[in-house]
Amino acid sequence: MSDKQSPITDMKRIAAFADGELSGQDNLDLLEQSQQDASAAKRIRHQQQLLRACRRVMREPMGCPEDLRQRVAAMAEQQMAPADHSPAVLARIGRWIPAAIAALLLLAAVGVYQSAPHSQQATELFPVSLVDRFDGRHHLCSQSISNMISDPDLPNNLDQLPEKLQEKLGQPVPGLDLSAVGYTFQAVGRCSIPGDNAVHLIYKADASTDHEDAISLWIRADDGRLPIEPGRLHASYGSHRNEKLLVWRHGGMVFYLLGDDPSQLEAVAQAL
Amino acid sequence: MDAGQFRELVMAEMDAVYRMAMHLARHPQDAADLVQETYLKAFRAAHSFQLQDGKGVRPWLFKILHNNFYSRLELQRREPTLGDDLPEPAADSPIDQPAPAWDLEHLDWEQVDDRLKAAIDQLPEHYRQVLLLWAVEGLKYREIADVMGVALGTVMSRLHRARVQLSQQLVDLAAERGLTME
């Protein structure tokens, strides 16, 4: 096959193969060619090395400045807030006002009922809106893994992941296998929550359990600014009070855990 | 996808969008302006965004960023960059010689990095952008073509030429260090 092609076309095919862009028969043909032709194999290896070198050189730390991030966040509030105040819309809303008032009274009653026990159980570290953001990200990513922000440096393989996390976060992160408590690792990605250079891991309950929930674990390097004692679990709650975020510091890392079923979290945290 | 989820997705890409803006604009203030324009357009077009399996929001944001950047360039009437409507160089042109093959592990990485950085900075803008989308952001050829509004073959050609240019720099470096090339 390659005999019929110019050297340049052949080089493009080799590069496409090295990049994982060939499919089907083309892929098999080139695989065979690389086994028979040492020069082709060497060129493939060269392309892969060049990719890694380019990635390393061009991905030098260049995070978005915090003030720009805040300006864009403010823009999001402004641009995405509901803006339709036409009479027809107000009339439609108006019909629901009595029901809304009744719902608010009910929520207030539930809030009063629930506030007493929670205030004794946990000191809430994070504002409700932040826990809601964790919860939103958890649902988005656990419903479809493709929503995770992939990172070529983070392998979806628990055997290789600790070493890569050590390179990324600067500390070893052992014990990420949660199969002992019934959860199977699904995927890992970068995440802007709880801050730059954090990683997000998704686990799902396995067949050995009688539940089908997912949990999210975020890990970031401990910069010492979070006011919690090492090794102690802290809980914070979202706007509906059933979104529970557990946070703890351990081994130079901060861990954030949230799941579909809050009752499972303590056991998972202990396993970690 | 509701507005909150959309917002989460696009905000999570700010580092990548800023990095790309910096590579394009090469100046922090220009990059910040580009990022703000990109996000403003993204928020206004949120209703038209459809999340597809296996593709996040990043290629869509890059496409807006790319269009913004080149619209600005056009407005500023800058010199056009090397385009793909230029004739394909002759086969024996040095830029289209097959890339040399050798093991980069024989080179000193610090020197490789310095030489690569300089070589990447010297690449024509279209090549540099393809290289960034491919190497750093991990986009597939098809996604790069979509972001840049060019044909798949054009992406492959630009990437090939960028690789050849970078490889040539490493050949020079290796020769300076007395390493044998094939």
Coordinates of C-alpha atoms in Angstrom, one line a residue:
Chain A
M1 CA 0.0 0.0 0.0
S2 CA 2.7 2.4 0.9
D3 CA 4.6 1.5 -2.3
K4 CA 1.9 3.4 -4.2
Q5 CA 2.2 6.5 -2.1
S6 CA 4.7 9.4 -2.2
P7 CA 7.1 9.8 0.7
I8 CA 5.1 12.8 1.9
T9 CA 1.8 11.1 1.9
D10 CA 3.3 8.1 3.6
M11 CA 4.7 10.5 6.3
K12 CA 1.3 12.0 6.8
R13 CA -0.1 8.5 7.2
I14 CA 2.6 7.6 9.7
A15 CA 1.9 10.7 11.6
A16 CA -1.9 10.0 11.5
F17 CA -1.2 6.5 12.8
A18 CA 1.0 7.8 15.6
D19 CA -1.8 10.3 16.6
G20 CA -4.4 7.5 16.7
E21 CA -6.2 9.0 13.7
L22 CA -6.3 6.1 11.4
S23 CA -9.0 3.6 11.6
G24 CA -9.9 0.1 10.3
Q25 CA -7.8 -1.3 7.5
D26 CA -5.5 1.7 7.3
N27 CA -4.6 1.2 10.9
L28 CA -3.9 -2.6 10.4
D29 CA -1.9 -1.9 7.2
L30 CA 0.3 0.6 9.0
L31 CA 0.7 -1.6 12.0
E32 CA 1.9 -4.4 9.7
Q33 CA 4.2 -2.0 7.9
S34 CA 5.8 -0.9 11.2
Q35 CA 6.5 -4.5 12.1
Q36 CA 8.2 -5.2 8.9
D37 CA 10.0 -1.9 8.4
A38 CA 12.2 -0.8 11.3
S39 CA 12.5 2.7 9.7
A40 CA 8.7 3.1 9.8
A41 CA 8.6 2.0 13.4
K42 CA 11.3 4.5 14.3
R43 CA 9.4 7.3 12.5
I44 CA 6.3 6.5 14.4
R45 CA 8.2 6.6 17.7
H46 CA 9.7 9.9 16.7
Q47 CA 6.3 11.4 16.0
Q48 CA 5.1 10.3 19.4
Q49 CA 8.1 11.7 21.1
L50 CA 7.7 15.0 19.2
L51 CA 4.1 15.2 20.4
R52 CA 5.1 14.7 24.0
A53 CA 7.8 17.3 23.7
C54 CA 5.4 19.9 22.1
R55 CA 2.8 19.2 24.7
R56 CA 5.3 19.8 27.5
V57 CA 6.7 22.9 26.0
M58 CA 3.4 24.5 25.0
R59 CA 1.5 23.6 28.2
E60 CA 3.7 25.7 30.4
P61 CA 1.7 27.2 33.3
M62 CA -0.6 29.8 31.8
G63 CA -3.7 29.7 33.9
C64 CA -6.5 32.3 33.4
P65 CA -5.9 35.3 35.7
E66 CA -8.4 35.4 38.6
D67 CA -9.6 38.9 37.8
L68 CA -10.5 37.8 34.3
R69 CA -12.3 34.7 35.6
Q70 CA -14.4 36.9 37.9
R71 CA -15.2 39.3 35.1
V72 CA -16.4 36.5 32.9
A73 CA -18.4 34.9 35.8
A74 CA -20.1 38.3 36.3
M75 CA -20.8 38.4 32.6
A76 CA -22.4 35.0 32.8
E77 CA -24.7 36.2 35.6
Q78 CA -25.7 39.2 33.5
Q79 CA -26.1 37.4 30.2
M80 CA -27.8 34.2 31.4
A81 CA -30.2 35.7 33.9
P82 CA -33.9 35.5 32.8
A83 CA -34.8 38.8 31.2
D84 CA -38.3 38.4 29.8
H85 CA -40.6 40.7 31.8
S86 CA -43.3 41.0 29.1
P87 CA -46.9 41.3 30.3
A88 CA -47.8 37.8 28.9
V89 CA -44.9 36.3 30.9
L90 CA -45.9 38.1 34.1
A91 CA -49.5 37.0 33.6
R92 CA -48.3 33.4 33.3
I93 CA -46.1 33.8 36.4
G94 CA -48.9 35.5 38.3
R95 CA -51.1 32.4 38.1
W96 CA -48.5 30.5 40.1
I97 CA -47.9 33.0 42.8
P98 CA -50.3 31.5 45.4
A99 CA -48.7 28.0 44.8
A100 CA -45.2 29.5 45.1
I101 CA -46.1 31.2 48.4
A102 CA -47.4 28.0 49.7
A103 CA -44.3 26.1 48.6
L104 CA -42.0 28.8 50.2
L105 CA -43.9 28.5 53.5
L106 CA -43.5 24.7 53.4
L107 CA -39.8 25.0 52.6
A108 CA -39.4 27.5 55.5
A109 CA -41.1 25.0 57.9
V110 CA -38.9 22.2 56.7
G111 CA -35.8 24.4 57.0
V112 CA -36.7 25.3 60.6
Y113 CA -37.3 21.6 61.4
Q114 CA -34.0 20.5 59.8
S115 CA -31.8 23.3 61.1
A116 CA -31.5 22.1 64.7
P117 CA -30.0 18.7 64.1
H118 CA -27.6 19.8 61.3
S119 CA -26.2 22.6 63.3
Q120 CA -25.1 20.1 65.9
Q121 CA -23.7 17.7 63.4
A122 CA -21.4 19.7 61.3
T123 CA -19.6 23.0 60.8
E124 CA -20.3 24.1 57.3
L125 CA -17.1 25.2 55.6
F126 CA -18.5 26.2 52.2
P127 CA -21.4 28.4 51.1
V128 CA -24.5 26.7 49.7
S129 CA -23.8 28.0 46.2
L130 CA -20.4 26.3 46.2
V131 CA -21.8 23.0 47.3
D132 CA -24.4 23.4 44.5
R133 CA -21.6 23.9 42.0
F134 CA -19.9 20.6 43.2
D135 CA -23.3 18.9 42.9
G136 CA -23.9 20.3 39.5
R137 CA -20.6 19.1 38.2
H138 CA -21.1 15.7 39.8
H139 CA -24.4 15.2 38.0
L140 CA -23.1 16.5 34.7
C141 CA -20.1 14.3 34.7
S142 CA -21.6 11.2 36.2
Q143 CA -24.5 11.2 33.7
S144 CA -22.1 11.3 30.8
I145 CA -18.4 10.7 31.2
S146 CA -17.9 12.7 28.0
N147 CA -18.7 15.8 30.0
M148 CA -15.5 15.4 32.0
I149 CA -12.6 17.6 31.0
S150 CA -10.1 15.1 29.7
D151 CA -6.4 15.4 30.4
P152 CA -4.0 13.4 28.2
D153 CA -1.7 13.1 31.3
L154 CA -4.3 11.4 33.4
P155 CA -4.8 7.7 32.4
N156 CA -8.2 6.1 33.0
N157 CA -6.5 3.2 34.7
L158 CA -6.2 3.0 38.5
D159 CA -2.9 1.2 38.3
Q160 CA -1.2 4.1 36.5
L161 CA -3.2 6.9 38.0
P162 CA -1.4 7.3 41.4
E163 CA 2.0 7.9 39.7
K164 CA 0.5 10.5 37.3
L165 CA -1.3 12.2 40.1
Q166 CA 1.9 12.5 42.0
E167 CA 3.5 14.2 39.0
K168 CA 0.5 16.5 38.7
L169 CA -0.2 17.3 42.3
G170 CA 3.2 16.9 43.8
Q171 CA 2.3 14.3 46.4
P172 CA 1.5 10.6 46.2
V173 CA -2.2 9.8 46.3
P174 CA -2.6 6.1 47.3
G175 CA -5.8 4.1 48.0
L176 CA -8.0 5.3 45.1
D177 CA -9.4 1.8 44.6
L178 CA -12.9 1.8 46.3
S179 CA -14.0 -1.6 45.2
A180 CA -13.9 -2.7 48.9
V181 CA -16.8 -0.4 49.6
G182 CA -18.7 -1.3 46.4
Y183 CA -17.6 1.4 44.0
T184 CA -15.8 1.0 40.6
F185 CA -13.6 3.7 39.2
Q186 CA -15.1 5.1 35.9
A187 CA -13.0 8.1 34.8
V188 CA -10.7 10.9 35.8
G189 CA -10.4 14.5 34.4
R190 CA -9.2 17.9 35.2
C191 CA -11.6 20.2 37.0
S192 CA -11.8 23.9 37.8
I193 CA -13.7 23.0 41.0
P194 CA -12.4 23.3 43.7
G195 CA -9.6 25.3 42.0
D196 CA -7.0 25.1 39.2
N197 CA -5.0 22.0 39.0
A198 CA -7.7 19.9 40.8
V199 CA -8.6 16.4 39.5
H200 CA -12.1 14.9 39.5
L201 CA -12.7 11.1 39.7
I202 CA -16.0 9.4 39.1
Y203 CA -17.0 6.1 40.7
K204 CA -20.2 4.1 40.3
A205 CA -21.7 1.5 42.6
D206 CA -20.9 -2.0 41.3
A207 CA -23.1 -5.1 41.0
S208 CA -22.2 -6.2 44.6
T209 CA -24.3 -3.4 46.0
D210 CA -28.0 -2.9 46.1
H211 CA -27.8 0.7 45.0
E212 CA -26.9 2.4 41.7
D213 CA -25.5 5.7 42.7
A214 CA -22.4 7.5 41.6
I215 CA -19.9 9.4 43.7
S216 CA -17.4 12.2 42.8
L217 CA -14.0 12.6 44.4
W218 CA -12.0 15.8 43.8
I219 CA -8.4 16.0 44.9
R220 CA -6.1 19.0 45.0
A221 CA -2.8 19.8 46.6
D222 CA -3.2 21.3 50.1
D223 CA -2.2 24.9 50.1
G224 CA -2.9 25.1 53.9
R225 CA -5.6 27.8 53.5
L226 CA -8.6 25.6 54.3
P227 CA -9.3 26.0 58.0
I228 CA -9.8 22.4 58.9
E229 CA -7.8 20.0 61.0
P230 CA -6.0 17.2 59.1
G231 CA -7.8 13.9 59.2
R232 CA -11.2 15.3 60.3
L233 CA -14.3 15.1 58.2
H234 CA -16.3 18.3 57.6
A235 CA -19.7 18.4 55.9
S236 CA -21.3 21.2 54.0
Y237 CA -24.7 21.2 52.4
G238 CA -26.3 22.5 49.2
S239 CA -29.5 24.5 48.7
H240 CA -31.8 21.4 49.1
R241 CA -29.9 20.1 52.1
N242 CA -29.6 16.6 50.5
E243 CA -26.4 17.6 48.6
K244 CA -23.7 16.8 51.1
L245 CA -20.1 17.6 50.5
L246 CA -17.5 15.9 52.7
V247 CA -14.1 17.6 52.9
W248 CA -10.9 16.5 54.6
R249 CA -7.2 17.0 54.5
H250 CA -4.7 14.2 54.4
G251 CA -1.2 13.6 53.3
G252 CA -0.7 17.0 51.7
M253 CA -3.9 16.8 49.8
V254 CA -7.5 18.1 50.2
F255 CA -10.3 15.6 49.3
Y256 CA -13.8 16.6 48.4
L257 CA -16.5 13.9 48.2
L258 CA -20.1 14.2 47.0
G259 CA -22.5 11.6 45.7
D260 CA -26.0 10.7 44.7
D261 CA -26.6 9.0 48.0
P262 CA -25.3 11.0 50.9
S263 CA -25.7 8.1 53.3
Q264 CA -22.8 6.3 51.5
L265 CA -20.3 9.0 51.8
E266 CA -19.0 8.5 55.3
A267 CA -18.0 4.8 54.5
V268 CA -16.3 5.9 51.3
A269 CA -14.4 8.6 53.1
Q270 CA -13.2 6.1 55.7
A271 CA -12.1 3.8 52.9
L272 CA -10.0 6.6 51.4
Chain B
M1 CA -28.8 21.0 29.2
D2 CA -30.0 23.8 31.4
A3 CA -28.3 27.2 31.8
G4 CA -26.5 26.3 35.0
Q5 CA -25.0 23.2 33.4
F6 CA -24.0 25.2 30.4
R7 CA -22.3 27.8 32.5
E8 CA -20.5 25.1 34.5
L9 CA -19.1 23.6 31.3
V10 CA -17.9 26.8 29.7
M11 CA -16.4 28.2 32.9
A12 CA -14.4 25.0 33.4
E13 CA -12.7 25.7 30.1
M14 CA -11.4 29.1 31.0
D15 CA -7.7 28.0 31.5
A16 CA -7.7 26.3 28.1
V17 CA -9.4 29.2 26.3
Y18 CA -7.0 31.7 27.9
R19 CA -4.0 29.6 27.0
M20 CA -5.1 29.5 23.4
A21 CA -5.9 33.2 23.4
M22 CA -2.3 33.9 24.7
H23 CA -0.8 31.7 22.0
L24 CA -2.8 33.6 19.4
A25 CA -2.6 37.1 20.7
R26 CA 0.8 36.8 22.4
H27 CA -0.1 39.6 24.8
P28 CA -2.0 39.3 28.1
Q29 CA -4.3 42.3 27.6
D30 CA -5.2 41.2 24.0
A31 CA -5.7 37.7 25.3
A32 CA -8.0 38.9 28.1
D33 CA -10.0 40.9 25.6
L34 CA -10.3 37.9 23.3
V35 CA -11.4 35.7 26.2
Q36 CA -14.1 38.1 27.2
E37 CA -15.4 38.5 23.7
T38 CA -15.4 34.8 23.3
Y39 CA -17.4 34.2 26.5
L40 CA -19.8 37.0 25.7
K41 CA -20.7 35.4 22.4
A42 CA -20.8 31.9 24.0
F43 CA -23.3 33.1 26.6
R44 CA -25.5 34.8 24.0
A45 CA -25.4 31.7 21.9
A46 CA -26.0 29.2 24.7
H47 CA -29.4 28.2 23.3
S48 CA -27.8 27.1 20.1
F49 CA -25.2 24.8 21.7
Q50 CA -25.9 21.1 21.5
L51 CA -23.6 18.8 23.6
Q52 CA -22.6 15.8 21.5
D53 CA -21.4 12.6 23.0
G54 CA -17.6 12.4 23.1
K55 CA -17.2 16.1 22.3
G56 CA -17.2 18.6 25.1
V57 CA -17.8 22.3 24.9
R58 CA -14.1 23.1 24.2
P59 CA -14.1 22.8 20.4
W60 CA -17.1 25.0 20.2
L61 CA -15.4 27.7 22.4
F62 CA -12.2 27.4 20.4
K63 CA -14.2 28.0 17.2
I64 CA -15.7 31.2 18.6
L65 CA -12.2 32.3 19.8
H66 CA -10.7 31.5 16.4
N67 CA -13.3 33.5 14.6
N68 CA -12.9 36.4 17.0
F69 CA -9.2 36.5 16.6
Y70 CA -9.2 36.5 12.8
S71 CA -12.1 39.0 12.7
R72 CA -9.9 41.3 14.8
L73 CA -6.9 40.7 12.5
E74 CA -9.0 41.6 9.5
L75 CA -10.2 44.8 11.2
Q76 CA -6.7 45.8 12.1
R77 CA -5.7 45.1 8.5
R78 CA -2.6 43.3 9.6
E79 CA -0.5 41.3 7.2
P80 CA -2.1 38.1 6.3
T81 CA -0.5 34.9 7.7
L82 CA 0.6 32.1 5.4
G83 CA -2.6 30.7 4.0
D84 CA -3.6 27.4 2.6
D85 CA -4.6 28.8 -0.7
L86 CA -0.9 29.1 -1.4
P87 CA 0.3 26.5 -3.9
E88 CA 1.6 23.3 -2.4
P89 CA 5.4 23.4 -2.3
A90 CA 7.2 21.2 -4.7
A91 CA 7.9 17.7 -3.4
D92 CA 11.6 18.4 -3.1
S93 CA 11.1 21.6 -1.1
P94 CA 13.1 21.3 2.1
I95 CA 9.9 21.8 4.2
D96 CA 8.3 18.7 2.7
Q97 CA 11.1 16.3 3.1
P98 CA 10.1 13.4 5.2
A99 CA 10.8 14.1 8.9
P100 CA 14.0 12.5 10.1
A101 CA 13.7 9.6 12.5
W102 CA 15.7 9.3 15.6
D103 CA 15.3 8.8 19.3
L104 CA 14.8 12.1 21.1
E105 CA 15.8 10.4 24.3
H106 CA 19.4 10.8 23.2
L107 CA 19.0 14.5 23.4
D108 CA 19.2 16.7 26.5
W109 CA 15.6 17.6 27.3
E110 CA 16.3 21.1 28.5
Q111 CA 18.0 21.9 25.3
V112 CA 15.2 20.2 23.3
D113 CA 12.7 22.4 25.1
D114 CA 14.5 25.6 24.5
R115 CA 15.0 24.8 20.9
L116 CA 11.4 23.6 20.5
K117 CA 10.1 26.8 22.1
A118 CA 12.0 29.0 19.8
A119 CA 11.0 26.9 16.8
I120 CA 7.3 26.9 17.7
D121 CA 7.5 30.7 18.1
Q122 CA 8.8 31.0 14.6
L123 CA 6.1 28.9 13.0
P124 CA 3.5 30.6 10.9
E125 CA 0.4 31.4 12.9
H126 CA -1.8 28.8 11.1
Y127 CA 0.7 26.1 11.8
R128 CA 1.1 27.1 15.4
Q129 CA -2.6 27.1 16.1
V130 CA -3.0 23.6 14.6
L131 CA -0.1 22.4 16.7
L132 CA -1.6 23.9 19.8
L133 CA -5.0 22.4 19.2
W134 CA -3.4 19.0 18.5
A135 CA -0.6 18.7 21.0
V136 CA -1.9 20.6 24.0
E137 CA -5.6 20.6 23.8
G138 CA -5.8 17.0 22.4
L139 CA -8.4 17.7 19.7
K140 CA -8.8 15.2 16.9
Y141 CA -8.0 16.3 13.3
R142 CA -11.7 16.5 12.5
E143 CA -12.3 18.8 15.5
I144 CA -9.4 21.0 14.5
A145 CA -10.7 21.3 11.0
D146 CA -14.1 22.4 12.4
V147 CA -12.6 24.9 14.8
M148 CA -10.5 26.5 12.1
G149 CA -13.0 26.2 9.3
V150 CA -10.7 24.3 7.0
A151 CA -10.6 20.9 5.3
L152 CA -9.4 17.8 7.1
G153 CA -6.5 17.5 4.5
T154 CA -5.5 21.1 5.3
V155 CA -5.1 20.2 9.0
M156 CA -3.0 17.2 8.1
S157 CA -0.8 19.3 5.8
R158 CA -0.3 22.1 8.3
L159 CA 0.5 19.6 11.0
H160 CA 2.9 17.8 8.8
R161 CA 4.7 20.9 7.8
A162 CA 4.9 22.1 11.4
R163 CA 6.3 18.8 12.4
V164 CA 8.9 18.8 9.7
Q165 CA 10.0 22.3 10.7
L166 CA 10.2 21.4 14.3
S167 CA 12.0 18.2 13.5
Q168 CA 14.5 20.1 11.5
Q169 CA 15.4 22.2 14.5
L170 CA 16.0 19.1 16.5
V171 CA 18.1 17.6 13.8
D172 CA 20.2 20.8 13.9
L173 CA 20.4 20.5 17.7
A174 CA 21.4 16.9 17.5
A175 CA 24.1 17.6 14.9
E176 CA 25.5 20.4 17.1
R177 CA 25.7 17.8 19.9
G178 CA 27.4 15.3 17.7
L179 CA 24.6 12.8 17.6
T180 CA 24.2 10.6 14.6
M181 CA 21.1 11.1 12.5
E182 CA 19.5 8.6 10.1

